[in-house]
PDB file of C-alpha atoms in Angstrom:
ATOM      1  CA  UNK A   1     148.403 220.602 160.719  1.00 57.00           C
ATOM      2  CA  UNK A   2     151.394 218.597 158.535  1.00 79.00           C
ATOM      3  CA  UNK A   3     154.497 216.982 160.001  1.00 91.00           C
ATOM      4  CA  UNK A   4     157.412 219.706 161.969  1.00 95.00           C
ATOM      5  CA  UNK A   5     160.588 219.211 161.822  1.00 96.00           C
ATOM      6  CA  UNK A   6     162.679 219.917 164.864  1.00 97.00           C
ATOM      7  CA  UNK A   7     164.945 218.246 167.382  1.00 97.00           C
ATOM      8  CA  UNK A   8     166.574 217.758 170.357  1.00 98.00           C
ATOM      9  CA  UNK A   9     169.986 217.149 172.036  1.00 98.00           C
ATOM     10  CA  UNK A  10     170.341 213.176 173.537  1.00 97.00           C
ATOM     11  CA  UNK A  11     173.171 211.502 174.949  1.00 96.00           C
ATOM     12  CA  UNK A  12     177.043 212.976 174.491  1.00 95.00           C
ATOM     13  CA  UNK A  13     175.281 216.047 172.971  1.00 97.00           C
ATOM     14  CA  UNK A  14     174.129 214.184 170.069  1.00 98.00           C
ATOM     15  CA  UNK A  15     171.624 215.576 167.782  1.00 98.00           C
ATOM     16  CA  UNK A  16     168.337 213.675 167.466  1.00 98.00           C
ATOM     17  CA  UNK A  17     165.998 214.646 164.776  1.00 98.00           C
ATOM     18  CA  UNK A  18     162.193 214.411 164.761  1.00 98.00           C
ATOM     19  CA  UNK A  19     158.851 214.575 162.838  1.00 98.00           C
ATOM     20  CA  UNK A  20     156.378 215.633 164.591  1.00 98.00           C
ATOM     21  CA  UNK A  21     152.311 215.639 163.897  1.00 97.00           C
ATOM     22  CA  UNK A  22     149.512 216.763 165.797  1.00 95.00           C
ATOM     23  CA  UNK A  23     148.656 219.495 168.734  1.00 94.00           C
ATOM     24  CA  UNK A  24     151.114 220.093 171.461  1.00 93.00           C
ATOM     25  CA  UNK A  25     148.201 220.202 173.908  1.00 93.00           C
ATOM     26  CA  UNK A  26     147.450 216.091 173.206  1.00 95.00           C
ATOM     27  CA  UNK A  27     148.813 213.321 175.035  1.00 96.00           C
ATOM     28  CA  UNK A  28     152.282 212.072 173.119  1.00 97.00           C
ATOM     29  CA  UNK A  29     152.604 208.663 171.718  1.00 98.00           C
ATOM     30  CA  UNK A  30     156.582 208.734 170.598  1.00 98.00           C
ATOM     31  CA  UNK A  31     157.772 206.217 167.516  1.00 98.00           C
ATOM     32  CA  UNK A  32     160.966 204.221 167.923  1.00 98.00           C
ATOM     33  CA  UNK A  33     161.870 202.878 164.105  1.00 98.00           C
ATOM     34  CA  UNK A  34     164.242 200.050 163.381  1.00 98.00           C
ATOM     35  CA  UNK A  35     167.424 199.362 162.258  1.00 98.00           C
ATOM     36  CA  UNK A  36     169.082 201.316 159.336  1.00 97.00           C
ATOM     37  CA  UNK A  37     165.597 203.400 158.747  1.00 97.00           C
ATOM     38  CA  UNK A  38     164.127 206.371 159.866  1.00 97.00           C
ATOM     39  CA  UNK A  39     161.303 208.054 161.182  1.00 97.00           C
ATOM     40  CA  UNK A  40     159.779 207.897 157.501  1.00 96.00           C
ATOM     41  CA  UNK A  41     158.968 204.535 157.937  1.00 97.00           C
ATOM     42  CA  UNK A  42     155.944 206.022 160.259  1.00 98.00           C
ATOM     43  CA  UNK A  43     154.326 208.049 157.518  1.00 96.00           C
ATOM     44  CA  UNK A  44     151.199 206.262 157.536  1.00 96.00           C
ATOM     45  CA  UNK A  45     150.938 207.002 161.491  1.00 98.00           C
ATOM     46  CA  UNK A  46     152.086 210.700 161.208  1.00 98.00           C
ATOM     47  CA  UNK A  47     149.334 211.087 158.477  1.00 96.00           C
ATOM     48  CA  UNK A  48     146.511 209.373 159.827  1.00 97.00           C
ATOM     49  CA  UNK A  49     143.735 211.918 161.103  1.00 97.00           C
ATOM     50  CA  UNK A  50     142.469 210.028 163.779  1.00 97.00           C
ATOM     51  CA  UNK A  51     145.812 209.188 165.585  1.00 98.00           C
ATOM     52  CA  UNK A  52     146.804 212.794 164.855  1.00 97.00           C
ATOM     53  CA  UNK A  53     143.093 214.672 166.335  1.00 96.00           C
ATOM     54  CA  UNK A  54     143.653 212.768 169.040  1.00 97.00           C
ATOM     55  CA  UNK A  55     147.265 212.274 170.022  1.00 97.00           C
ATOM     56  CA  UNK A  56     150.554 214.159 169.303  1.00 97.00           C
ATOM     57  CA  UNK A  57     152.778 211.915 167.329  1.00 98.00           C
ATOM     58  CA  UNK A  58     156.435 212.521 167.872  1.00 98.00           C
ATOM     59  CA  UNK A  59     158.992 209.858 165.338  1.00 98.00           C
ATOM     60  CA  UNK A  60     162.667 210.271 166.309  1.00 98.00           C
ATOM     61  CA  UNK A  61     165.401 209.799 163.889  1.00 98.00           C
ATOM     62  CA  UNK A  62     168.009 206.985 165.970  1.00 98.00           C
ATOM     63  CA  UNK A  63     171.478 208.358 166.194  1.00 98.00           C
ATOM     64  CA  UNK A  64     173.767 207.437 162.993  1.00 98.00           C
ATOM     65  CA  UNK A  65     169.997 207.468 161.124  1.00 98.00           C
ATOM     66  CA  UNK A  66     167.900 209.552 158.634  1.00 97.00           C
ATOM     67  CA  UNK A  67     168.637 213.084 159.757  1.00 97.00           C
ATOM     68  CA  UNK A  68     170.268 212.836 163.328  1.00 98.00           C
ATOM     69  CA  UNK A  69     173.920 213.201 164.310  1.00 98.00           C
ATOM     70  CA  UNK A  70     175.884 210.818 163.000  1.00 98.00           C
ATOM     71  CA  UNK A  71     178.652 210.192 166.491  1.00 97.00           C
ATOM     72  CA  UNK A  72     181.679 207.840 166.074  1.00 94.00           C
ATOM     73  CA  UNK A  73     180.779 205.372 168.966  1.00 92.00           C
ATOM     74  CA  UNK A  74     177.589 204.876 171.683  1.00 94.00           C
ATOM     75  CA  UNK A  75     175.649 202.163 169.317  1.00 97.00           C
ATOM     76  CA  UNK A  76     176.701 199.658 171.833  1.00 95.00           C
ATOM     77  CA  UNK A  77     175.910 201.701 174.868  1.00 96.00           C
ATOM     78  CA  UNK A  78     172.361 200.710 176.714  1.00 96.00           C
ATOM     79  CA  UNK A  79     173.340 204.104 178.368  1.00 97.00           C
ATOM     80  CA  UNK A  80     173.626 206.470 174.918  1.00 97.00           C
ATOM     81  CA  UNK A  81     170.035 204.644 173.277  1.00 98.00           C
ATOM     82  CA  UNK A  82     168.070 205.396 176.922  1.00 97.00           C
ATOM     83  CA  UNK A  83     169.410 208.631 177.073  1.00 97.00           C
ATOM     84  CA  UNK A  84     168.562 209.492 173.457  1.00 98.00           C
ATOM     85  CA  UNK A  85     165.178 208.265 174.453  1.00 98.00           C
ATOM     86  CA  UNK A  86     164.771 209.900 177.478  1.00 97.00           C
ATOM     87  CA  UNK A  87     165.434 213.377 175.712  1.00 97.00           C
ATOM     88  CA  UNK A  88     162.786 212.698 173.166  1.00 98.00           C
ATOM     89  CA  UNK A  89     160.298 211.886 176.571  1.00 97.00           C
ATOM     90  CA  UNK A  90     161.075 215.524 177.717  1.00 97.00           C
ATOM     91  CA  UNK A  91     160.480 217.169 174.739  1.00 97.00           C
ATOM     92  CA  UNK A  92     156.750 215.179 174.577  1.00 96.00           C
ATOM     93  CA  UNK A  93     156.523 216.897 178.202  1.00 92.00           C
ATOM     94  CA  UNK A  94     154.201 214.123 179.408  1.00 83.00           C
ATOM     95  CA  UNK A  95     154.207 209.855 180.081  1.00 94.00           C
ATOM     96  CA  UNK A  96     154.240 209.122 176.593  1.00 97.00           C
ATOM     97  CA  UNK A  97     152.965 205.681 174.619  1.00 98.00           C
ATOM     98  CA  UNK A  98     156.185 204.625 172.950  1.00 98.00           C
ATOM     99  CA  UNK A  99     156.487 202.318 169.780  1.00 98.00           C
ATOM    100  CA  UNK A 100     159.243 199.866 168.837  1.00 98.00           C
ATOM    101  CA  UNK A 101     159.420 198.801 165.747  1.00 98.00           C
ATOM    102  CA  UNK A 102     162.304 196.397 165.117  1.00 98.00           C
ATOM    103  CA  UNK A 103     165.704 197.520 166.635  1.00 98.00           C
ATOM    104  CA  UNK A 104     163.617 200.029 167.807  1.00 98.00           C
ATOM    105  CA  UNK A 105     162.181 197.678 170.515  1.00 98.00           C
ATOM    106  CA  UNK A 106     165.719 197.257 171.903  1.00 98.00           C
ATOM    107  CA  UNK A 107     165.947 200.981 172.170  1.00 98.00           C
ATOM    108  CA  UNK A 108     162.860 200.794 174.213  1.00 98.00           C
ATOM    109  CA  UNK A 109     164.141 197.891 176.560  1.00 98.00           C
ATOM    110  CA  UNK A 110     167.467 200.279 176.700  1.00 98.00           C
ATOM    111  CA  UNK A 111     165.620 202.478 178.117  1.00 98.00           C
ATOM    112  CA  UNK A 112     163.885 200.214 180.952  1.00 98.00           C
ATOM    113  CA  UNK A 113     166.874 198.921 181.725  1.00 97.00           C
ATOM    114  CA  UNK A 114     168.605 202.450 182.689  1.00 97.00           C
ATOM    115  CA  UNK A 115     165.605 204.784 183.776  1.00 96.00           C
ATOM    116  CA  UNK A 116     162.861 201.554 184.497  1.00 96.00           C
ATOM    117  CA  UNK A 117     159.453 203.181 183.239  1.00 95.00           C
ATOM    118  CA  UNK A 118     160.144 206.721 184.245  1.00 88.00           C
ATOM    119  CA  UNK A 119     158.026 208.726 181.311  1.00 92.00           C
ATOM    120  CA  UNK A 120     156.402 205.637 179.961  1.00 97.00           C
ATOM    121  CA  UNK A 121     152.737 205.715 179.481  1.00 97.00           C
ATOM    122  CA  UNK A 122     152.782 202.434 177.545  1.00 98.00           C
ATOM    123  CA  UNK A 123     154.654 200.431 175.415  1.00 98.00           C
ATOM    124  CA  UNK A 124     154.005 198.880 171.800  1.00 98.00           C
ATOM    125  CA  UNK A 125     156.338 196.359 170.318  1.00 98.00           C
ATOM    126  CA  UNK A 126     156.008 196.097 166.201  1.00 98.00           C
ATOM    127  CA  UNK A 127     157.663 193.427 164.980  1.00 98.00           C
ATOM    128  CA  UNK A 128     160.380 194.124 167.662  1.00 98.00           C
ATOM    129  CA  UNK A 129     163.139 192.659 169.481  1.00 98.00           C
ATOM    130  CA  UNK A 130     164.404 193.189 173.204  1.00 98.00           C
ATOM    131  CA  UNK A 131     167.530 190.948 172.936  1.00 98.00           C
ATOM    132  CA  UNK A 132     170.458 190.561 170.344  1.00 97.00           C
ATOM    133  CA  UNK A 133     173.393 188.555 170.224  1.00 95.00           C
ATOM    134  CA  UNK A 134     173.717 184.652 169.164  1.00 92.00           C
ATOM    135  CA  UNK A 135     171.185 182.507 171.267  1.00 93.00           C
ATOM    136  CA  UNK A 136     169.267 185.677 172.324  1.00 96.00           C
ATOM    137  CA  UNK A 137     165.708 184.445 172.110  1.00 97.00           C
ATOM    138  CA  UNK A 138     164.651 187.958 172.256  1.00 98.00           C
ATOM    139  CA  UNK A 139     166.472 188.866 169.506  1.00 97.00           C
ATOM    140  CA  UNK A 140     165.849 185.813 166.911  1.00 97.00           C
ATOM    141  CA  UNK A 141     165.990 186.921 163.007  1.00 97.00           C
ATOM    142  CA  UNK A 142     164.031 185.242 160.173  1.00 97.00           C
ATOM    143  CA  UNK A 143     165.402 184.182 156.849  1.00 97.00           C
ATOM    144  CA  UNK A 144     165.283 187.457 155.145  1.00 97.00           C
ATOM    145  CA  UNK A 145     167.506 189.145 157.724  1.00 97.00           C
ATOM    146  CA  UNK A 146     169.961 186.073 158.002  1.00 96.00           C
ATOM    147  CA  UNK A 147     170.349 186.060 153.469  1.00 97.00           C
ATOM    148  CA  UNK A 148     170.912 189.854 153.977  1.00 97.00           C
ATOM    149  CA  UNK A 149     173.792 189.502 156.498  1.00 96.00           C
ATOM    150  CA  UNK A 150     177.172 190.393 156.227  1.00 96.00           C
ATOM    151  CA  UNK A 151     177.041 191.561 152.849  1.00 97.00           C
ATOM    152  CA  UNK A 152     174.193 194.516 154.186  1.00 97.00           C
ATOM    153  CA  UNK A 153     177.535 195.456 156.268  1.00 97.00           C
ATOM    154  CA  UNK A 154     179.345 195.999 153.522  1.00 96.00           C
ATOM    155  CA  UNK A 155     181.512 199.388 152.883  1.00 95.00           C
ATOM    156  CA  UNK A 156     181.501 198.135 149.133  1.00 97.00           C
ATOM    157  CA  UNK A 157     177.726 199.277 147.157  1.00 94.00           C
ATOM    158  CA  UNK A 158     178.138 196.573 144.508  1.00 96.00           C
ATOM    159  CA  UNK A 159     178.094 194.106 147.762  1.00 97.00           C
ATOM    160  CA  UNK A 160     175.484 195.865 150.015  1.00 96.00           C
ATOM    161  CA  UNK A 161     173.113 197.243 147.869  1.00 96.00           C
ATOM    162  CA  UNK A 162     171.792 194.024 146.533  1.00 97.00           C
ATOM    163  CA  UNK A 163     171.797 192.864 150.022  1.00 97.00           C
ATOM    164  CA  UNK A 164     169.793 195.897 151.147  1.00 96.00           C
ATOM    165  CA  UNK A 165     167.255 195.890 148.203  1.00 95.00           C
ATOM    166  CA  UNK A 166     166.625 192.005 149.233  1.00 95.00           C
ATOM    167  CA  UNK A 167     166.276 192.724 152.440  1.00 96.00           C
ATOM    168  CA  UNK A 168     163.603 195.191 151.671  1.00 94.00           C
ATOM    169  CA  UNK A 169     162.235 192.958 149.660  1.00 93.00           C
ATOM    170  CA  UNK A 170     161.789 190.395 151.914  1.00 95.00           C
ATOM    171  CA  UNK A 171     159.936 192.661 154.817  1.00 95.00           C
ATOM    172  CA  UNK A 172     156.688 192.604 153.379  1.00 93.00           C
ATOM    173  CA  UNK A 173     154.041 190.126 152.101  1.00 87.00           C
ATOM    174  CA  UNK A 174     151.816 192.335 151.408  1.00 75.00           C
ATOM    175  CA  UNK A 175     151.862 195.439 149.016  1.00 75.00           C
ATOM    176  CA  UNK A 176     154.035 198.656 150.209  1.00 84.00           C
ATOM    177  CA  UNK A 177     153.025 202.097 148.628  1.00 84.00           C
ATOM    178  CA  UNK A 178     155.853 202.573 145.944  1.00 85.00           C
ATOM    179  CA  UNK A 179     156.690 206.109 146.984  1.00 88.00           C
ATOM    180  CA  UNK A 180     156.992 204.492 150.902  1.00 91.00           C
ATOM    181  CA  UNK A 181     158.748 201.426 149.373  1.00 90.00           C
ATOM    182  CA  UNK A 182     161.535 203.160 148.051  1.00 92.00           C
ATOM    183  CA  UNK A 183     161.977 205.616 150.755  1.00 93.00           C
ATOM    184  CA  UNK A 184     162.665 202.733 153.100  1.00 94.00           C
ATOM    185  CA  UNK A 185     165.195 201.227 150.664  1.00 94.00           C
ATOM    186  CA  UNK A 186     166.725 204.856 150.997  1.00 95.00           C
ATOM    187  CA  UNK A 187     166.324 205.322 154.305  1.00 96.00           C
ATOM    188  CA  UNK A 188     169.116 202.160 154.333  1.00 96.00           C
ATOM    189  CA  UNK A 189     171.411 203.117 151.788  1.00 95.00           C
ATOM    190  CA  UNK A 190     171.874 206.502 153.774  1.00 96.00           C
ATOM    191  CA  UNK A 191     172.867 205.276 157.404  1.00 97.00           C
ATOM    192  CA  UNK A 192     176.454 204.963 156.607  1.00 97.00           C
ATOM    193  CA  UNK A 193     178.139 200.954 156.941  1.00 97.00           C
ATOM    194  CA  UNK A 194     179.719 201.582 160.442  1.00 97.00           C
ATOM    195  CA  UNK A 195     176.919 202.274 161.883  1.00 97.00           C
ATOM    196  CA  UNK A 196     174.941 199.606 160.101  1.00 97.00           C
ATOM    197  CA  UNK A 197     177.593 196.998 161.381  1.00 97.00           C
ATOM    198  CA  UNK A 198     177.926 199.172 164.856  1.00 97.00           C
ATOM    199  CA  UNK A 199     174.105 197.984 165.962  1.00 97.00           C
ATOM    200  CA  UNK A 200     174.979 194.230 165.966  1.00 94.00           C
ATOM    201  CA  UNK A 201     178.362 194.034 168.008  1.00 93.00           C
ATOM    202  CA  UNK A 202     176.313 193.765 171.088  1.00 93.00           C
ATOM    203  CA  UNK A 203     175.216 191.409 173.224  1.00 94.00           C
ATOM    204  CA  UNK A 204     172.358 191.932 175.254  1.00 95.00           C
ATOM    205  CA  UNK A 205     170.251 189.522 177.509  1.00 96.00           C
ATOM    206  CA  UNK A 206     167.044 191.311 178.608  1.00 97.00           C
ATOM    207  CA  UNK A 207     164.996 188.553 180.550  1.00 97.00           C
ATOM    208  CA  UNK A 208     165.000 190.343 183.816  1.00 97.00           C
ATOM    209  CA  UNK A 209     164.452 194.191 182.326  1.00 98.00           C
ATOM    210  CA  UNK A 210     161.393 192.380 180.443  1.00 98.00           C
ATOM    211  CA  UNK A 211     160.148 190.883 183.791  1.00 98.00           C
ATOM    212  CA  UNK A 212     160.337 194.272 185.095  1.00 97.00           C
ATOM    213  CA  UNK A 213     158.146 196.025 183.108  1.00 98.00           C
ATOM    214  CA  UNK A 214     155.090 198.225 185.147  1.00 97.00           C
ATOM    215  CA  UNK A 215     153.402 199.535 182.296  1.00 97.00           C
ATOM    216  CA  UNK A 216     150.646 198.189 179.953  1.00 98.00           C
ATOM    217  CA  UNK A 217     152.339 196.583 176.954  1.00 98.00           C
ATOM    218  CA  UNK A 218     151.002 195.509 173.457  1.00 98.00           C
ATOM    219  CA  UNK A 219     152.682 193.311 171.693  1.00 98.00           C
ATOM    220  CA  UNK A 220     151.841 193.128 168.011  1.00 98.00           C
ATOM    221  CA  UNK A 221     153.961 190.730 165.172  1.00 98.00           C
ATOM    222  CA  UNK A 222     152.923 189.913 161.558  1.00 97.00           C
ATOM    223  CA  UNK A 223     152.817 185.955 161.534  1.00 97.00           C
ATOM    224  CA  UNK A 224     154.880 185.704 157.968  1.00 97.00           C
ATOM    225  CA  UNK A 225     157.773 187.929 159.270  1.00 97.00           C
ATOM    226  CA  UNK A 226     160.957 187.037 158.105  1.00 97.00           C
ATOM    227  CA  UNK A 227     163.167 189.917 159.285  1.00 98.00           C
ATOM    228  CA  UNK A 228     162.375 189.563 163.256  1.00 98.00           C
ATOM    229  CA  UNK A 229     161.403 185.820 163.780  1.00 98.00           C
ATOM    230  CA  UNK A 230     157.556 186.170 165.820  1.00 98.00           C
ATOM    231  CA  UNK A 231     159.236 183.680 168.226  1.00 98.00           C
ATOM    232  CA  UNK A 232     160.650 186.994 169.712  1.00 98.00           C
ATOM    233  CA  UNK A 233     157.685 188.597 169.847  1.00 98.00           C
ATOM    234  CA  UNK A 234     156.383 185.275 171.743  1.00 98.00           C
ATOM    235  CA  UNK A 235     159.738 185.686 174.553  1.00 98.00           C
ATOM    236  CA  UNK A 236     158.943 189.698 175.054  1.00 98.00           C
ATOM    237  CA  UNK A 237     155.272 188.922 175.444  1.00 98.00           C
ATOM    238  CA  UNK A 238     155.813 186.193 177.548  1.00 98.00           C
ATOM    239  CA  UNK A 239     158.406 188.143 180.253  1.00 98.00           C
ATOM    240  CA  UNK A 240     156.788 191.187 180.460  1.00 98.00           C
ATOM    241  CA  UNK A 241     154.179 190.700 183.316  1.00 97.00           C
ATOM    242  CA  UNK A 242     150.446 191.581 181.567  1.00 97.00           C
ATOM    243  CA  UNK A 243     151.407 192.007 177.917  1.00 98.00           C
ATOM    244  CA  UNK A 244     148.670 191.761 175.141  1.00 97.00           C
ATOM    245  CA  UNK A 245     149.420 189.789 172.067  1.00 97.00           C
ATOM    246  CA  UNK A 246     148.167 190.737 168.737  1.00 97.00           C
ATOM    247  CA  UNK A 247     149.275 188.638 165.687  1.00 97.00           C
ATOM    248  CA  UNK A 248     148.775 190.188 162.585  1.00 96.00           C
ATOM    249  CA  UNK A 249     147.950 187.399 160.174  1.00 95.00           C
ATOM    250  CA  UNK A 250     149.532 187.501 156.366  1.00 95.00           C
ATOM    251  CA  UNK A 251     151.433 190.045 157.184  1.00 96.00           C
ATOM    252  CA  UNK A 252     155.742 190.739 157.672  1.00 97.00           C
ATOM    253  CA  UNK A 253     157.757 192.709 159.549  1.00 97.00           C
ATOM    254  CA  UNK A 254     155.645 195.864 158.629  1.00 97.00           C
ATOM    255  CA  UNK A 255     152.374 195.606 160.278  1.00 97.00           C
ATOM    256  CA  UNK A 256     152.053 199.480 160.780  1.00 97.00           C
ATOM    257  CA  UNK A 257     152.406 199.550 156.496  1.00 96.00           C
ATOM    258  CA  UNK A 258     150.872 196.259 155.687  1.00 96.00           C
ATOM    259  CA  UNK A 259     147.806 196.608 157.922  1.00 95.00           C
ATOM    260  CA  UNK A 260     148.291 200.370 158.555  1.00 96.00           C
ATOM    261  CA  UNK A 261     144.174 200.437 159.359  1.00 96.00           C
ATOM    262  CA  UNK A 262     144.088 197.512 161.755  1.00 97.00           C
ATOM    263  CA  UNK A 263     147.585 198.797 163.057  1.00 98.00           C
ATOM    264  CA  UNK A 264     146.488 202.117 163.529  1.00 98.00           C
ATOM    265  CA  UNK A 265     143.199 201.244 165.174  1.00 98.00           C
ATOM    266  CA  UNK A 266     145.114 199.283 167.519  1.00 97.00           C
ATOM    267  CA  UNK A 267     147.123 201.571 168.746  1.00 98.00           C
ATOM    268  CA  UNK A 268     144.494 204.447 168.964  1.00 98.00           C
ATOM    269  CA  UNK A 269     142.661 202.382 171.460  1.00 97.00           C
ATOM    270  CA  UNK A 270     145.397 200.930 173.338  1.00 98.00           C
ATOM    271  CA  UNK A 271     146.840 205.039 173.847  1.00 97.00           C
ATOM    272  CA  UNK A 272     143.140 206.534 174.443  1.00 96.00           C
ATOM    273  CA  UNK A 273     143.401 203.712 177.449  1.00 94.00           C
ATOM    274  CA  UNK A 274     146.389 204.486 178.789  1.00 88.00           C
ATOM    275  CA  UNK A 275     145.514 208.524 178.422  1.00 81.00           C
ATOM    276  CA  UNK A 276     141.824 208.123 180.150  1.00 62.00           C
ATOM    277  CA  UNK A 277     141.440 210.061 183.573  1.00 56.00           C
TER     278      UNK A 277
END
């Protein structure tokens, strides 16, 4: 059985778009990605036999990314990210292990902070963060995000594709399929520059949501990433009560690429826990 393409409606009636791999019958383990990608960045998870004989794999496309409605506001909105979230959590039809990667860890902690746990199996943070805004611990970038910035903003190419092509550059240490490589420089180019620049005008503290947390949480971070500094790995790991940490060592902000087998095994046994009578 290969990846499906369907979707589902999320906050505002906005269309959210999503790969899917695997038996409906199987628990779901649903993958947040990160900021201006899309659910392609999961390929190696969507493909992998044992994750997919054993678990239904469900990769949502963020609003304003890869193929999901593209709305004019609601990227600042806790409120439109949980409920995009929550429809995705329907559609898997049971408490679901859910994966942030990146942004896509903020997404996650948007959803605690509206609905608390409500659908949540478990929760994996990749190279995630649960706070943004200057001074947000949660939410501290490495040097590869900080040479990207403003000019990955930019409404002019000449100005943000260099930046963007750096930046995806600087997200790995270790060797990224070519074919996968360029589909993640893609996968930026495509979200259009408002919504690139729409993600960061928040400002979002998420100390007490974090200490809140009631479901097993793994926390894994690649020690050399220089997109999502693993100090905030270290602060969501540290406030959420329980949380495992697993530092990937060598590797950048794409542990589920860079060590897809370790990565992968990981998470395999950390959803067969949380889906064991």
């Amino acid at each position: 059985m290969g990846t499906e393409h369907t979707e589902v409606v999320g906050a505002n009636g906005v269309r959210i778009a999503l790969r899917v791999a695997g038996e409906p019958h199987l628990p779901p383990i649903v993958l947040v990605h990160g900021w201006a990608q899309s659910a392609r960045a999961w390929s190696l998870q969507l493909a992998d036999p044992e994750l997919t004989r054993r678990f239904r794999l469900i990769a949502m496309d963020l609003r304003g990314h890869g193929d999901s409605d593209v709305p004019a506001d609601g990227y600042d909105d806790p409120a439109a990210w949980a409920g995009d979230l929550a429809a995705v959590l329907e559609f898997a039809g049971a408490p679901a292990v859910v994966v942030g990667w990146s942004y896509g860890g903020l997404v996650i902690t948007d959803h605690v902070r509206v609905h608390g746990t409500d659908g949540l199996a478990g929760i994996v943070l990749a190279g995630a963060i649960t706070e943004i805004g200057k001074g947000r611990a949660g939410g501290r970038i490495g040097s590869a995000m900080r040479g990207a910035l403003p000019d990955a903003l930019s409404e002019d190419p000449a100005v943000a594709l260099p930046a963007l092509t750096g930046l995806n550059e600087g997200m790995a240490t270790a060797a990224v399929p070519g074919a996968l490589a360029q589909a993640l420089l893609g996968a930026s180019l495509s979200v259009p520059p408002a919504v690139r620049g729409a993600l960061f005008r928040r400002t979002v503290d998420s100390a007490e949501v974090l200490a809140g947390v009631d479901v097993p949480t793994l926390v894994v971070h690649g020690t050399e990433d220089l997109v999502v500094d693993p100090s905030a790995g270290e602060f969501a790991a540290g406030k959420i009560p329980g949380a495992t940490r697993r530092w990937v060592q060598g590797v950048g902000h794409l542990p589920f690429i860079e060590a897809a087998e370790e990565f992968n095994a990981a998470l395999l046994r950390f959803a067969e826990e949380r889906s064991a009578p």
